[in-house]
Amino acid sequence: QSSSSFHVFDQGQFAKEVLPKYFKHSNMASFVRQLNMYGFRKVVHIEQGGLVKPEKDDTEFQHPYFIRGQEHLLESIKRKVTSVSNIKNEDIKVRQDNVTKLLSDIQVMKGKQESMDSKLVAMK
């Protein structure tokens, strides 16, 4: 057993008894998604090949800063964020152009809809 990982030996019991104490849910998939957001990874053992379901319900999660006895490293475990600086100005320009196009398309459709409505009324 590594000192830089933790195991969940019974997912059902863990989800039912442990998760509700710390989260507003008892959903194992949501917990795993949270772990992934903070950079934890599921440990896949070679003999399992990642394809064969292990006989025992034992899921292991690992993080490079999650090490027994190294509490000072815990503050380095941070939620991954998409920084605004990663978004290029061209991307924003493209999105604005898309929005403008969508809005004008909607206006055209509204006009056609109103025209069809009035024709329908006339036909009635």
Coordinates of N, CA, C and O in Angstrom, one line a residue:
Q1 N 0.9 -1.2 0.0 CA 0.0 0.0 0.0 C 0.9 1.2 0.0 O 1.7 1.4 0.9
S2 N 0.7 2.1 -1.0 CA 1.4 3.3 -1.1 C 1.0 4.4 -0.1 O -0.2 4.4 0.3
S3 N 1.9 5.2 0.3 CA 1.5 6.3 1.2 C 1.1 7.6 0.5 O 0.9 8.6 1.1
S4 N 1.0 7.5 -0.8 CA 0.6 8.6 -1.6 C -0.8 8.4 -2.3 O -1.0 8.9 -3.4
S5 N -1.6 7.5 -1.7 CA -2.8 7.2 -2.3 C -3.8 6.8 -1.2 O -3.4 6.6 -0.1
F6 N -5.1 6.7 -1.6 CA -6.1 6.1 -0.7 C -7.0 5.2 -1.4 O -7.1 5.3 -2.6
H7 N -7.6 4.2 -0.7 CA -8.4 3.2 -1.2 C -9.8 3.4 -0.8 O -10.1 3.8 0.4
V8 N -10.8 3.0 -1.7 CA -12.2 2.9 -1.3 C -12.5 1.4 -1.5 O -12.5 1.0 -2.7
F9 N -12.7 0.7 -0.4 CA -12.8 -0.8 -0.6 C -14.2 -1.2 -0.8 O -14.5 -2.3 -1.4
D10 N -15.2 -0.4 -0.5 CA -16.6 -0.7 -0.7 C -17.3 0.5 -1.1 O -17.8 1.3 -0.3
Q11 N -17.5 0.7 -2.5 CA -18.0 1.9 -3.0 C -19.4 2.2 -2.5 O -19.8 3.3 -2.2
G12 N -20.2 1.2 -2.5 CA -21.6 1.3 -2.0 C -21.7 1.8 -0.6 O -22.4 2.8 -0.3
Q13 N -21.0 1.2 0.3 CA -21.0 1.6 1.7 C -20.4 3.0 1.9 O -20.9 3.9 2.6
F14 N -19.3 3.3 1.1 CA -18.6 4.6 1.2 C -19.6 5.7 0.7 O -19.7 6.7 1.4
A15 N -20.3 5.5 -0.4 CA -21.2 6.4 -0.9 C -22.4 6.7 0.0 O -22.8 7.8 0.2
K16 N -22.8 5.6 0.7 CA -24.0 5.7 1.6 C -23.7 6.3 2.9 O -24.4 7.1 3.5
E17 N -22.5 6.0 3.5 CA -22.2 6.4 4.9 C -21.2 7.6 5.0 O -21.3 8.4 5.8
V18 N -20.2 7.6 4.1 CA -19.1 8.6 4.2 C -19.5 9.9 3.5 O -19.4 11.0 4.0
L19 N -19.8 9.8 2.2 CA -20.1 10.9 1.3 C -21.1 11.9 1.9 O -20.8 13.1 2.0
P20 N -22.2 11.5 2.4 CA -23.2 12.5 3.0 C -22.7 13.3 4.2 O -23.2 14.4 4.4
K21 N -21.7 12.8 4.8 CA -21.1 13.5 6.0 C -20.3 14.8 5.5 O -20.2 15.7 6.2
Y22 N -19.8 14.7 4.3 CA -18.9 15.8 3.8 C -19.5 16.5 2.5 O -19.0 17.5 2.1
F23 N -20.5 15.9 1.9 CA -21.0 16.4 0.6 C -22.5 16.5 0.7 O -23.1 15.8 1.6
K24 N -23.2 17.2 -0.2 CA -24.6 17.3 -0.2 C -25.2 16.1 -1.0 O -26.4 16.2 -1.4
H25 N -24.4 15.1 -1.3 CA -24.9 14.0 -2.1 C -24.2 12.7 -1.6 O -23.3 12.7 -0.8
S26 N -24.7 11.6 -2.2 CA -24.1 10.3 -1.9 C -23.9 9.6 -3.2 O -24.2 8.4 -3.3
N27 N -23.3 10.3 -4.1 CA -23.1 9.8 -5.5 C -21.6 9.6 -5.7 O -20.8 10.6 -5.8
M28 N -21.2 8.4 -5.9 CA -19.8 8.0 -6.1 C -19.2 8.7 -7.3 O -18.1 9.2 -7.3
A29 N -20.0 8.7 -8.4 CA -19.5 9.3 -9.7 C -19.2 10.8 -9.5 O -18.2 11.3 -10.0
S30 N -20.1 11.5 -8.7 CA -19.8 12.9 -8.5 C -18.6 13.1 -7.6 O -17.8 14.0 -7.9
F31 N -18.3 12.2 -6.7 CA -17.1 12.3 -5.8 C -15.9 12.1 -6.7 O -14.9 12.8 -6.6
V32 N -15.9 11.1 -7.6 CA -14.8 10.8 -8.5 C -14.5 12.0 -9.4 O -13.4 12.4 -9.6
R33 N -15.6 12.7 -9.9 CA -15.5 13.8 -10.7 C -14.8 15.0 -10.0 O -13.9 15.6 -10.5
Q34 N -15.2 15.1 -8.7 CA -14.5 16.1 -7.8 C -13.0 15.8 -7.7 O -12.2 16.7 -7.8
L35 N -12.7 14.5 -7.4 CA -11.3 14.1 -7.3 C -10.5 14.5 -8.5 O -9.4 15.0 -8.5
N36 N -11.1 14.2 -9.7 CA -10.4 14.5 -11.0 C -10.2 16.0 -11.1 O -9.2 16.4 -11.6
M37 N -11.2 16.8 -10.7 CA -11.0 18.2 -10.8 C -9.8 18.7 -9.9 O -9.3 19.8 -10.3
Y38 N -9.5 18.0 -8.9 CA -8.4 18.4 -8.0 C -7.1 17.6 -8.4 O -6.2 17.7 -7.6
G39 N -7.1 17.0 -9.5 CA -5.9 16.3 -10.0 C -5.6 14.9 -9.5 O -4.6 14.4 -9.7
F40 N -6.6 14.3 -8.7 CA -6.4 12.9 -8.3 C -6.7 12.0 -9.5 O -7.5 12.3 -10.4
R41 N -5.9 10.9 -9.5 CA -6.1 9.9 -10.6 C -6.4 8.6 -10.0 O -5.8 8.2 -9.0
K42 N -7.2 7.8 -10.8 CA -7.5 6.4 -10.3 C -6.2 5.6 -10.7 O -5.7 5.7 -11.8
V43 N -5.8 4.8 -9.7 CA -4.6 3.9 -10.0 C -5.1 2.7 -10.6 O -6.0 2.0 -10.1
V44 N -4.5 2.4 -11.8 CA -4.9 1.1 -12.5 C -3.7 0.3 -12.5 O -2.6 0.6 -12.9
H45 N -3.8 -0.9 -11.9 CA -2.7 -1.9 -11.8 C -2.5 -2.6 -13.1 O -3.5 -3.0 -13.7
I46 N -1.3 -2.9 -13.4 CA -0.9 -3.5 -14.7 C -1.7 -4.8 -14.9 O -2.2 -5.1 -15.9
E47 N -1.7 -5.7 -13.8 CA -2.4 -7.0 -14.0 C -3.9 -6.9 -14.3 O -4.4 -7.7 -15.0
Q48 N -4.5 -5.7 -13.9 CA -5.9 -5.5 -14.3 C -6.0 -5.1 -15.8 O -7.0 -5.3 -16.4
G49 N -4.9 -4.5 -16.3 CA -4.9 -4.0 -17.6 C -5.9 -2.9 -17.9 O -6.1 -2.5 -19.0
G50 N -6.5 -2.5 -16.9 CA -7.5 -1.4 -17.0 C -8.8 -1.9 -17.7 O -9.8 -1.2 -17.7
L51 N -8.8 -3.2 -18.1 CA -10.0 -3.7 -18.8 C -10.7 -4.7 -17.9 O -12.0 -4.7 -17.9
V52 N -10.0 -5.5 -17.3 CA -10.6 -6.6 -16.4 C -11.1 -5.9 -15.1 O -10.4 -5.2 -14.5
K53 N -12.4 -6.2 -14.8 CA -12.9 -5.7 -13.5 C -12.3 -6.5 -12.4 O -12.3 -7.7 -12.4
P54 N -11.7 -5.8 -11.4 CA -11.1 -6.6 -10.3 C -12.1 -7.3 -9.5 O -13.3 -6.9 -9.4
E55 N -11.7 -8.5 -9.0 CA -12.7 -9.3 -8.2 C -13.2 -8.5 -7.0 O -14.3 -8.5 -6.7
K56 N -12.2 -7.9 -6.3 CA -12.6 -7.2 -5.1 C -12.9 -5.7 -5.4 O -12.3 -5.1 -6.3
D57 N -13.9 -5.2 -4.7 CA -14.3 -3.8 -4.9 C -13.2 -2.9 -4.2 O -13.4 -2.5 -3.1
D58 N -12.2 -2.6 -4.9 CA -11.1 -1.8 -4.3 C -10.7 -0.7 -5.4 O -10.1 -1.1 -6.4
T59 N -11.0 0.5 -5.1 CA -10.6 1.6 -6.0 C -9.6 2.4 -5.3 O -9.8 2.8 -4.2
E60 N -8.5 2.7 -6.0 CA -7.4 3.4 -5.4 C -7.2 4.8 -6.2 O -7.2 4.8 -7.4
F61 N -7.0 5.9 -5.4 CA -6.8 7.2 -6.0 C -5.5 7.7 -5.5 O -5.2 7.6 -4.3
Q62 N -4.8 8.4 -6.4 CA -3.5 8.9 -6.1 C -3.3 10.4 -6.5 O -3.9 10.8 -7.5
H63 N -2.5 11.2 -5.8 CA -2.2 12.5 -6.1 C -0.8 12.8 -5.7 O -0.4 12.4 -4.6
P64 N 0.1 13.4 -6.5 CA 1.5 13.6 -6.2 C 1.7 14.4 -4.9 O 2.7 14.2 -4.2
Y65 N 0.7 15.3 -4.5 CA 0.9 16.0 -3.2 C 0.1 15.4 -2.1 O 0.0 16.0 -1.0
F66 N -0.5 14.2 -2.3 CA -1.3 13.6 -1.2 C -0.4 12.5 -0.7 O -0.4 11.4 -1.1
I67 N 0.4 12.9 0.3 CA 1.4 11.9 0.9 C 1.3 11.9 2.4 O 1.3 12.9 3.1
R68 N 1.2 10.7 2.9 CA 1.1 10.5 4.4 C 2.2 11.2 5.1 O 3.4 11.1 4.8
G69 N 1.8 12.0 6.1 CA 2.8 12.7 7.0 C 3.3 14.0 6.3 O 4.2 14.7 6.9
Q70 N 2.9 14.3 5.2 CA 3.3 15.6 4.5 C 2.2 16.6 4.4 O 1.8 17.0 3.3
E71 N 1.5 16.9 5.5 CA 0.3 17.7 5.5 C 0.6 19.1 4.8 O -0.3 19.6 4.2
H72 N 1.8 19.6 4.9 CA 2.1 20.9 4.3 C 1.9 20.9 2.8 O 1.7 22.0 2.2
L73 N 1.9 19.7 2.1 CA 1.7 19.6 0.7 C 0.2 19.8 0.3 O -0.1 20.1 -0.8
L74 N -0.7 19.5 1.3 CA -2.1 19.5 1.0 C -2.6 20.8 0.3 O -3.4 20.9 -0.5
E75 N -2.0 22.0 0.8 CA -2.4 23.3 0.2 C -2.0 23.4 -1.3 O -2.5 24.3 -1.9
S76 N -1.2 22.5 -1.8 CA -0.8 22.5 -3.2 C -1.8 21.8 -4.0 O -1.8 21.8 -5.3
I77 N -2.8 21.1 -3.4 CA -3.8 20.4 -4.1 C -4.9 21.4 -4.4 O -5.7 21.8 -3.5
K78 N -4.9 21.9 -5.6 CA -5.9 22.9 -6.0 C -6.8 22.5 -7.1 O -6.4 21.6 -7.9
R79 N -8.0 23.1 -7.1 CA -8.9 22.8 -8.2 C -8.4 23.3 -9.5 O -7.8 24.4 -9.5
K80 N -8.5 22.6 -10.5 CA -8.0 23.0 -11.8 C -8.9 24.1 -12.3 O -10.1 24.0 -12.3
V81 N -8.3 25.2 -12.8 CA -9.1 26.3 -13.4 C -8.7 26.6 -14.8 O -7.5 26.4 -15.1
T82 N -9.6 27.0 -15.6 CA -9.3 27.4 -17.0 C -9.0 28.9 -16.9 O -10.0 29.6 -16.6
S83 N -7.8 29.3 -17.0 CA -7.5 30.7 -16.8 C -8.0 31.5 -18.0 O -8.0 31.0 -19.1
V84 N -8.4 32.7 -17.8 CA -8.9 33.6 -18.8 C -7.8 33.9 -19.9 O -8.1 34.0 -21.0
S85 N -6.6 33.9 -19.4 CA -5.5 34.2 -20.3 C -5.3 33.1 -21.4 O -4.7 33.4 -22.4
N86 N -5.9 32.0 -21.1 CA -5.8 30.9 -22.2 C -6.7 31.2 -23.3 O -6.6 30.6 -24.4
I87 N -7.8 32.0 -23.1 CA -8.7 32.3 -24.1 C -8.2 33.4 -25.0 O -7.9 34.5 -24.5
K88 N -8.0 33.1 -26.3 CA -7.4 34.1 -27.2 C -8.4 35.1 -27.6 O -9.6 34.8 -27.7
N89 N -8.0 36.3 -27.9 CA -8.9 37.4 -28.3 C -9.6 37.0 -29.6 O -10.8 37.4 -29.8
E90 N -8.9 36.3 -30.5 CA -9.6 35.9 -31.8 C -10.8 35.0 -31.4 O -11.8 35.1 -32.1
D91 N -10.6 34.1 -30.4 CA -11.7 33.2 -30.1 C -12.9 34.0 -29.6 O -14.0 33.7 -30.0
I92 N -12.6 35.0 -28.8 CA -13.7 35.9 -28.3 C -14.4 36.6 -29.5 O -15.6 36.6 -29.6
K93 N -13.6 37.1 -30.4 CA -14.1 37.8 -31.6 C -15.0 36.8 -32.4 O -16.1 37.2 -32.8
V94 N -14.5 35.6 -32.6 CA -15.3 34.6 -33.4 C -16.6 34.3 -32.7 O -17.6 34.3 -33.3
R95 N -16.6 34.2 -31.3 CA -17.8 33.9 -30.6 C -18.8 35.1 -30.7 O -19.9 34.9 -30.9
Q96 N -18.2 36.3 -30.7 CA -19.1 37.5 -30.8 C -19.8 37.5 -32.2 O -20.9 37.8 -32.3
D97 N -19.0 37.2 -33.2 CA -19.5 37.1 -34.6 C -20.6 36.1 -34.7 O -21.6 36.3 -35.3
N98 N -20.4 34.9 -34.0 CA -21.4 33.8 -34.0 C -22.7 34.3 -33.4 O -23.7 34.0 -33.9
V99 N -22.5 35.0 -32.3 CA -23.7 35.5 -31.5 C -24.5 36.5 -32.4 O -25.7 36.4 -32.5
T100 N -23.7 37.4 -33.0 CA -24.4 38.4 -33.9 C -25.1 37.7 -35.0 O -26.3 38.1 -35.3
K101 N -24.5 36.7 -35.7 CA -25.1 36.0 -36.7 C -26.4 35.3 -36.2 O -27.4 35.4 -36.9
L102 N -26.3 34.6 -35.1 CA -27.5 33.9 -34.5 C -28.6 34.9 -34.3 O -29.7 34.6 -34.6
L103 N -28.3 36.1 -33.7 CA -29.3 37.0 -33.4 C -30.0 37.5 -34.6 O -31.2 37.7 -34.7
S104 N -29.2 37.8 -35.7 CA -29.8 38.3 -36.9 C -30.7 37.1 -37.6 O -31.8 37.4 -38.1
D105 N -30.2 35.9 -37.5 CA -31.0 34.7 -38.0 C -32.3 34.6 -37.2 O -33.4 34.4 -37.8
I106 N -32.3 34.9 -35.9 CA -33.5 34.8 -35.1 C -34.5 35.9 -35.5 O -35.7 35.6 -35.7
Q107 N -34.0 37.1 -35.8 CA -34.8 38.2 -36.2 C -35.5 37.8 -37.5 O -36.7 38.1 -37.7
V108 N -34.7 37.3 -38.5 CA -35.3 36.8 -39.8 C -36.4 35.8 -39.6 O -37.5 35.9 -40.1
M109 N -36.1 34.8 -38.7 CA -37.1 33.8 -38.4 C -38.4 34.4 -37.8 O -39.5 33.9 -38.1
K110 N -38.2 35.3 -36.9 CA -39.3 36.0 -36.2 C -40.2 36.6 -37.3 O -41.4 36.5 -37.2
G111 N -39.5 37.3 -38.2 CA -40.3 38.0 -39.3 C -41.1 37.0 -40.1 O -42.3 37.3 -40.4
K112 N -40.4 35.9 -40.5 CA -41.1 34.9 -41.3 C -42.3 34.3 -40.5 O -43.4 34.1 -41.0
Q113 N -42.1 34.1 -39.2 CA -43.1 33.5 -38.3 C -44.3 34.4 -38.3 O -45.5 34.0 -38.4
E114 N -44.1 35.8 -38.1 CA -45.1 36.7 -38.0 C -45.9 36.8 -39.3 O -47.1 36.9 -39.4
S115 N -45.2 36.7 -40.4 CA -45.8 36.7 -41.8 C -46.7 35.5 -41.9 O -47.8 35.6 -42.4
M116 N -46.2 34.3 -41.5 CA -46.9 33.1 -41.6 C -48.2 33.2 -40.7 O -49.3 32.8 -41.1
D117 N -48.0 33.7 -39.5 CA -49.2 33.9 -38.6 C -50.2 34.7 -39.2 O -51.4 34.3 -39.2
S118 N -49.9 35.9 -39.8 CA -50.9 36.8 -40.4 C -51.5 36.1 -41.6 O -52.7 36.2 -41.8
K119 N -50.8 35.3 -42.4 CA -51.3 34.6 -43.6 C -52.3 33.6 -43.1 O -53.4 33.4 -43.7
L120 N -52.0 32.9 -42.0 CA -52.9 31.9 -41.4 C -54.2 32.5 -40.9 O -55.2 31.9 -41.2
V121 N -54.1 33.6 -40.3 CA -55.3 34.3 -39.8 C -56.1 34.7 -41.0 O -57.3 34.5 -41.0
A122 N -55.5 35.2 -42.1 CA -56.2 35.6 -43.3 C -56.9 34.4 -43.9 O -58.1 34.5 -44.4
M123 N -56.2 33.3 -43.9 CA -56.8 32.1 -44.5 C -58.0 31.6 -43.7 O -59.0 31.1 -44.3
K124 N -57.9 31.7 -42.4 CA -59.1 31.3 -41.5 C -60.3 32.1 -41.8 O -61.4 31.7 -41.8

